[in-house]
mmCIF file of C-alpha atoms in Angstrom:
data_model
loop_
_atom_site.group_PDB
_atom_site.id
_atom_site.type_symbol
_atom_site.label_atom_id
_atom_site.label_comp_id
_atom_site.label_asym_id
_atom_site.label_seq_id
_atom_site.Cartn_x
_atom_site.Cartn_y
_atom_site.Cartn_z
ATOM 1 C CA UNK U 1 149.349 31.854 -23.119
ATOM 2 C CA UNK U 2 150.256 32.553 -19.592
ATOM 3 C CA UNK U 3 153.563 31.705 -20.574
ATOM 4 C CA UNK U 4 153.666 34.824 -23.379
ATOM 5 C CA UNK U 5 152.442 37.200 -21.241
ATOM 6 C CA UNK U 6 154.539 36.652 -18.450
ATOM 7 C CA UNK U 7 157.850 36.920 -20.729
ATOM 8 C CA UNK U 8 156.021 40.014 -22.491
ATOM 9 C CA UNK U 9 155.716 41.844 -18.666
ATOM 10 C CA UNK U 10 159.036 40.554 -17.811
ATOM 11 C CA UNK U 11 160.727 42.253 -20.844
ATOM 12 C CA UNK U 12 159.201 45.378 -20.557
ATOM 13 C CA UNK U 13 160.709 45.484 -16.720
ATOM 14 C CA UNK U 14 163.576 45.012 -18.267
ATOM 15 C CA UNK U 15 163.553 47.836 -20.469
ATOM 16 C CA UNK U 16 162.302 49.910 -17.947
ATOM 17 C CA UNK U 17 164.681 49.411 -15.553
ATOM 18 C CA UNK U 18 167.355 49.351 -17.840
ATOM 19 C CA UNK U 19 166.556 53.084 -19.385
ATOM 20 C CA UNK U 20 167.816 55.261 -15.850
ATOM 21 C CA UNK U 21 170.934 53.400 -16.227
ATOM 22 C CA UNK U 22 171.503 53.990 -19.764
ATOM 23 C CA UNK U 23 170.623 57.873 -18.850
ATOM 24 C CA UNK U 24 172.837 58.034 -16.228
ATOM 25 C CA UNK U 25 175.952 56.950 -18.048
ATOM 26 C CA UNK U 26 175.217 59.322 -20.256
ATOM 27 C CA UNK U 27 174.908 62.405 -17.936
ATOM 28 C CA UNK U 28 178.358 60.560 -16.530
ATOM 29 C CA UNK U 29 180.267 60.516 -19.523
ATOM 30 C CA UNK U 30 179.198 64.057 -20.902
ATOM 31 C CA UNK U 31 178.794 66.091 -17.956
ATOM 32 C CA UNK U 32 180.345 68.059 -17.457
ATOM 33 C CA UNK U 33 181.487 69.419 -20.537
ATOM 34 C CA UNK U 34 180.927 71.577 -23.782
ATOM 35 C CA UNK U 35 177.871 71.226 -25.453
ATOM 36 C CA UNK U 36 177.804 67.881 -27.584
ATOM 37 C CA UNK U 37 179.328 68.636 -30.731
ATOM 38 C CA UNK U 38 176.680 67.816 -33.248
ATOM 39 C CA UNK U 39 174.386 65.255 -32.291
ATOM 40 C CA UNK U 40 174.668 62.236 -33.257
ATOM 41 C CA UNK U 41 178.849 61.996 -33.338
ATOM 42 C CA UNK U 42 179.642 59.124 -32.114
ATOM 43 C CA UNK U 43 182.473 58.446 -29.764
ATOM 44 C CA UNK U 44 185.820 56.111 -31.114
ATOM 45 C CA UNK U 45 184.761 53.287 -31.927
ATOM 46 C CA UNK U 46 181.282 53.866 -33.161
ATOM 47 C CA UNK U 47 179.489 53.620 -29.533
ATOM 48 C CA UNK U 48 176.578 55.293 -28.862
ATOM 49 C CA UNK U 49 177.409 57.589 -25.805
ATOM 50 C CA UNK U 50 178.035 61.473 -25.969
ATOM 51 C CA UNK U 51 181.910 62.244 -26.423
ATOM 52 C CA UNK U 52 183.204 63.670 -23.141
ATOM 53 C CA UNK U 53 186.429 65.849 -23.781
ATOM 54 C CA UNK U 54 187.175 66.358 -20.043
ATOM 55 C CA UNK U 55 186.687 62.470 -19.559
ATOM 56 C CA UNK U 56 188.885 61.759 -22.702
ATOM 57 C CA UNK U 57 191.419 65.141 -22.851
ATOM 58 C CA UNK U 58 192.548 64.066 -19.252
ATOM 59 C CA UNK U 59 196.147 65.936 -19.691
ATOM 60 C CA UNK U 60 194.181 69.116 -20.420
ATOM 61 C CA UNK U 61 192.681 70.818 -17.608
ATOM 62 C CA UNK U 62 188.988 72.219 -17.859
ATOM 63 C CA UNK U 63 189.848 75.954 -18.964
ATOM 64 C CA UNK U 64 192.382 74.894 -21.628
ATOM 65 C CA UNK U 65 189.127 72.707 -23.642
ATOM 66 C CA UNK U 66 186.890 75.686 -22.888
ATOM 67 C CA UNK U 67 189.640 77.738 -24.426
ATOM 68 C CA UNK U 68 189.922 74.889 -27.113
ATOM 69 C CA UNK U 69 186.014 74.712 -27.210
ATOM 70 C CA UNK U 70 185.549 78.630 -28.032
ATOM 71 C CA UNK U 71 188.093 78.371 -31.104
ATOM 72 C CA UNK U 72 186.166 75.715 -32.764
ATOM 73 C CA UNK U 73 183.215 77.472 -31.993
ATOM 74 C CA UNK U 74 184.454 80.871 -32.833
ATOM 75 C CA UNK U 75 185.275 78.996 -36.811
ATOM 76 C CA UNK U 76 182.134 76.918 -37.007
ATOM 77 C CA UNK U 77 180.592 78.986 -39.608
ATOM 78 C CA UNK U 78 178.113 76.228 -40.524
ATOM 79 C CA UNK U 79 177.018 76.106 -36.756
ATOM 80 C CA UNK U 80 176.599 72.447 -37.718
ATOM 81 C CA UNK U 81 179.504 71.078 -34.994
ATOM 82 C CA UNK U 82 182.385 70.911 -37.422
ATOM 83 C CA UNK U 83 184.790 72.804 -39.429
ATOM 84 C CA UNK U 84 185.245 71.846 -43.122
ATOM 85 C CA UNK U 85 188.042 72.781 -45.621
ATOM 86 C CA UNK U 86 186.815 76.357 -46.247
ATOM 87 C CA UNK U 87 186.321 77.208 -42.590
ATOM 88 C CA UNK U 88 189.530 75.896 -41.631
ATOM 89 C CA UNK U 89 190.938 78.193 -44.776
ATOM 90 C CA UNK U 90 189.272 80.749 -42.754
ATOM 91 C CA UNK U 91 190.783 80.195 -39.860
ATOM 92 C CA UNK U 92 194.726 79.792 -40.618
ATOM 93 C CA UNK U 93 194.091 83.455 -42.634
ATOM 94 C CA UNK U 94 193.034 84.745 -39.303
ATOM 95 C CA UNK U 95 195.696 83.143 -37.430
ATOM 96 C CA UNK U 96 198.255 84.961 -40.154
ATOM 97 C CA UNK U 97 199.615 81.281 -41.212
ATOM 98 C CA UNK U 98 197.719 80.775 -44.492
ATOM 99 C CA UNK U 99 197.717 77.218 -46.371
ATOM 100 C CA UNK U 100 197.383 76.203 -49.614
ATOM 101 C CA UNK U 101 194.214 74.345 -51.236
ATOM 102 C CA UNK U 102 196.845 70.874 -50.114
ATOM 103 C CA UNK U 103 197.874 71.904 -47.278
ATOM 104 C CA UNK U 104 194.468 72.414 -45.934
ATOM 105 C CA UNK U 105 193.384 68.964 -46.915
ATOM 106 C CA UNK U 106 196.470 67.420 -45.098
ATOM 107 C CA UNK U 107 196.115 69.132 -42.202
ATOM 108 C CA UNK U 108 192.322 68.118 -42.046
ATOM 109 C CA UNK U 109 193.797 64.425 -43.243
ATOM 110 C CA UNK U 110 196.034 64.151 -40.072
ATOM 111 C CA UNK U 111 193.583 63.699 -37.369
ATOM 112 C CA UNK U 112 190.425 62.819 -39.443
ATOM 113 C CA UNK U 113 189.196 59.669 -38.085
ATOM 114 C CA UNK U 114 186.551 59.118 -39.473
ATOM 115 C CA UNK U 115 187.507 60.093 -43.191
ATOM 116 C CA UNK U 116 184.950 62.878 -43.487
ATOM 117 C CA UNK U 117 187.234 65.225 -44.799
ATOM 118 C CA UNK U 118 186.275 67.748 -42.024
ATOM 119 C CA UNK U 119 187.232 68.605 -38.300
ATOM 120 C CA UNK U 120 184.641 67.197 -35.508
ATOM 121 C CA UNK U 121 185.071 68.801 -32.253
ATOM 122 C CA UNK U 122 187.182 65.902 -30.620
ATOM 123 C CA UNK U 123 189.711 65.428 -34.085
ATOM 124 C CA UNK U 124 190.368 69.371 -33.176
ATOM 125 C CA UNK U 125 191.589 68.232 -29.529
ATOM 126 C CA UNK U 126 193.882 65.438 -31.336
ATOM 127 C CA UNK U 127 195.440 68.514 -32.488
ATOM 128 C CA UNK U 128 196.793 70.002 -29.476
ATOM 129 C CA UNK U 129 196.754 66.965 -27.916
ATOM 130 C CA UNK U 130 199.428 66.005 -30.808
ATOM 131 C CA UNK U 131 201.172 69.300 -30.276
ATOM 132 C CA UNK U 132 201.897 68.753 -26.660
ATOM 133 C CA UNK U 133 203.365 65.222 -27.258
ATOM 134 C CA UNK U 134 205.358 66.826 -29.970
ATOM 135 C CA UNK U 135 204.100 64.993 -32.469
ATOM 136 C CA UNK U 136 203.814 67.574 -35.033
ATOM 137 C CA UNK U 137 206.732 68.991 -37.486
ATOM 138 C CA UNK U 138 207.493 72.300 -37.198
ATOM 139 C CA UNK U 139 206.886 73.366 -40.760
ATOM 140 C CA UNK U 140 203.449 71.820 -40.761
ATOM 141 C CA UNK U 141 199.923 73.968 -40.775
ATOM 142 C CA UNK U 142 198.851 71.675 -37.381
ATOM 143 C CA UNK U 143 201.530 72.830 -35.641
ATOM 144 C CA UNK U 144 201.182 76.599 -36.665
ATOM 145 C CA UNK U 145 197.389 76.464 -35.365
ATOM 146 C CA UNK U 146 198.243 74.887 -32.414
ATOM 147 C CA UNK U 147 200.875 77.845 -31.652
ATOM 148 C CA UNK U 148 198.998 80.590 -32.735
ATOM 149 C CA UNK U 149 195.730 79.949 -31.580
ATOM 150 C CA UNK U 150 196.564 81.509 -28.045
ATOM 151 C CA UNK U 151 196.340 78.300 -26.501
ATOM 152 C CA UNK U 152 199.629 77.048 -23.950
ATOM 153 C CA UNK U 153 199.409 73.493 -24.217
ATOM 154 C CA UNK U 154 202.986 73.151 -23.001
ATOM 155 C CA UNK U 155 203.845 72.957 -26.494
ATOM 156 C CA UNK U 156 207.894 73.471 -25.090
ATOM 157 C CA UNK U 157 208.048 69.653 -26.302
ATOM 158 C CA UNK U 158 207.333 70.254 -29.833
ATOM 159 C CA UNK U 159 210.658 68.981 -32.098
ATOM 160 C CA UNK U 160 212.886 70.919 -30.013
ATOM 161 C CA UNK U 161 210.627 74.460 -29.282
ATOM 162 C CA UNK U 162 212.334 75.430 -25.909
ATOM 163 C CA UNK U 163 208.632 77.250 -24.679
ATOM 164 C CA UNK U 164 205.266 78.023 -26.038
ATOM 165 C CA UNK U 165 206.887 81.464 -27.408
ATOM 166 C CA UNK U 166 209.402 80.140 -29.400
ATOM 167 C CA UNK U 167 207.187 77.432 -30.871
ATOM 168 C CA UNK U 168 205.070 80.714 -31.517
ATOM 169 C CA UNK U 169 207.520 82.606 -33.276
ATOM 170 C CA UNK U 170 209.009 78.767 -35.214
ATOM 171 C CA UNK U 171 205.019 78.680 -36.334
ATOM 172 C CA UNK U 172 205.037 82.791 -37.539
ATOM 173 C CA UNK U 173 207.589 81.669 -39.741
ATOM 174 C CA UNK U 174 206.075 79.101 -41.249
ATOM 175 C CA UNK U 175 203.295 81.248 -41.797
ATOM 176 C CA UNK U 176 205.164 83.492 -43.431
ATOM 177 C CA UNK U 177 206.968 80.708 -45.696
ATOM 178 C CA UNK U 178 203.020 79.356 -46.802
ATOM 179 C CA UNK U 179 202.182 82.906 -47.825
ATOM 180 C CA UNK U 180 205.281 83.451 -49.618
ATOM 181 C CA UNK U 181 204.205 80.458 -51.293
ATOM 182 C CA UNK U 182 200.800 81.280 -51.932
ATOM 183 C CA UNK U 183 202.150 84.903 -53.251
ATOM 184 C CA UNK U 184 204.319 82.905 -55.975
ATOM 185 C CA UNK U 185 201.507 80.629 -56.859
ATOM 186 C CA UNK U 186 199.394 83.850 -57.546
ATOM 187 C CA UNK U 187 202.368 85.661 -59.015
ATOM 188 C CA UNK U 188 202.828 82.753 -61.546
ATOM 189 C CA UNK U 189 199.246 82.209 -62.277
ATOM 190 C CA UNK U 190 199.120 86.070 -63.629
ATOM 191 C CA UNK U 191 202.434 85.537 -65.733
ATOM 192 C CA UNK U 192 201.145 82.956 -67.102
ATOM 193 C CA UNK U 193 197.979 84.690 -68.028
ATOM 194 C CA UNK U 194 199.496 88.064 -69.395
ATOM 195 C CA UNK U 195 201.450 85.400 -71.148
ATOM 196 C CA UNK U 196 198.658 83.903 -72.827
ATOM 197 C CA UNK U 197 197.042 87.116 -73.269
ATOM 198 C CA UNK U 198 200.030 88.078 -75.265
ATOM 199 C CA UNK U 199 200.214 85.089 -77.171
ATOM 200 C CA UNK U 200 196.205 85.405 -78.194
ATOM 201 C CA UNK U 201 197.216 89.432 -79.523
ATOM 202 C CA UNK U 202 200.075 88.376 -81.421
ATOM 203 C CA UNK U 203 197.591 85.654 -83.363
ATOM 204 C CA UNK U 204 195.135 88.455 -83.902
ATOM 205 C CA UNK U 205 197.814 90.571 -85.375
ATOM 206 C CA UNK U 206 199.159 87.731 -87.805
ATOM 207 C CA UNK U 207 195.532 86.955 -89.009
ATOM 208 C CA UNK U 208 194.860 91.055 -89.445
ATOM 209 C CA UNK U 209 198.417 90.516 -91.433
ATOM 210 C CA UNK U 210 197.359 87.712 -93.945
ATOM 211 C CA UNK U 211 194.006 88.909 -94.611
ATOM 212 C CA UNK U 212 195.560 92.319 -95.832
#
């Protein structure tokens, strides 16, 4: 019985002692930083500790993920810590480098670690982090947000962009090509209802012919 009791009082020292520690790696990995994107996003890996950007984003320096911080903020509709397919649609509108329904999900597919077909805080570093390794193609929607969201990341290194403005203007461009496309898509979408529209008149007109 005494036995019991003294492991019972010994474990509960334990825990005790344990907690300040457990608090104080905390404050040490997230402070300090942005507010934690939502709760309950876990760092890689799946541990349970708050995801430090300054800690992790070491080649950034504190203004550029505040910078970073206030986009993703700015396009968090939801307010819920992330930005899904629609918000990132949103976004590359604003940015004047539109996608298409595809080229959304690819873009979200290229840094989405987790598979939850949306962008968390820390995937939306990847990007720029990405971008300044030049790890993105030129005529991909990653690499236009990355240049036009006002954000130098030293992007000079990106396939061959000799600065941060001419990987802006490279990215403009492929802005322009998307909406070019988009414009065709919508272009053949209405041709090919006027089409059917047509065809539906004519069929009226040859059963108005055979019932006379």
């Amino acid at each position: 019985m005494a036995t019991e009791e003294l492991a019972g009082k010994l474990s509960r020292r334990l825990r005790v002692e344990g907690a300040p520690e457990e608090e104080e790696e905390g404050e040490a990995e997230g402070s300090p930083g942005p507010r934690a994107p939502p709760a309950g996003q876990l760092s890689p890996g799946g541990a349970h500790r708050v995801f430090s950007p300054y800690g992790e984003f070491r080649e950034f320096s504190r203004r550029q993920i505040k910078d970073m911080e206030r986009l993703f903020r700015q396009y968090d509709a939801g307010k819920d810590g992330f930005i899904d397919l629609m918000e990132l649609k949103l976004m590359m509108e604003k940015l004047g480098a539109p996608q298409t329904h595809l080229g959304l999900k690819n873009m979200i597919k290229e840094v989405d670690e987790d598979v939850d077909s949306k962008l968390s805080f820390r995937e939306f570093l990847l990007i720029f982090r990405k971008a300044a390794a030049g790890e993105l193609e030129e005529d991909s929607g990653l690499h236009a947000l990355a240049c036009l969201s006002e954000i130098d990341v030293s992007t000079q290194g990106v396939k061959g962009a000799k600065s941060f403005f001419e990987a802006k203007v490279q990215a403009m461009n492929v802005g322009s090509r998307f909406e070019e496309e988009i414009k065709a898509e919508q272009e053949e979408k209405r041709r090919q209802a006027e089409e059917l529209k047509q065809r539906k008149e004519a069929f009226k007109e040859l059963q108005s012919t055979f019932r006379q």
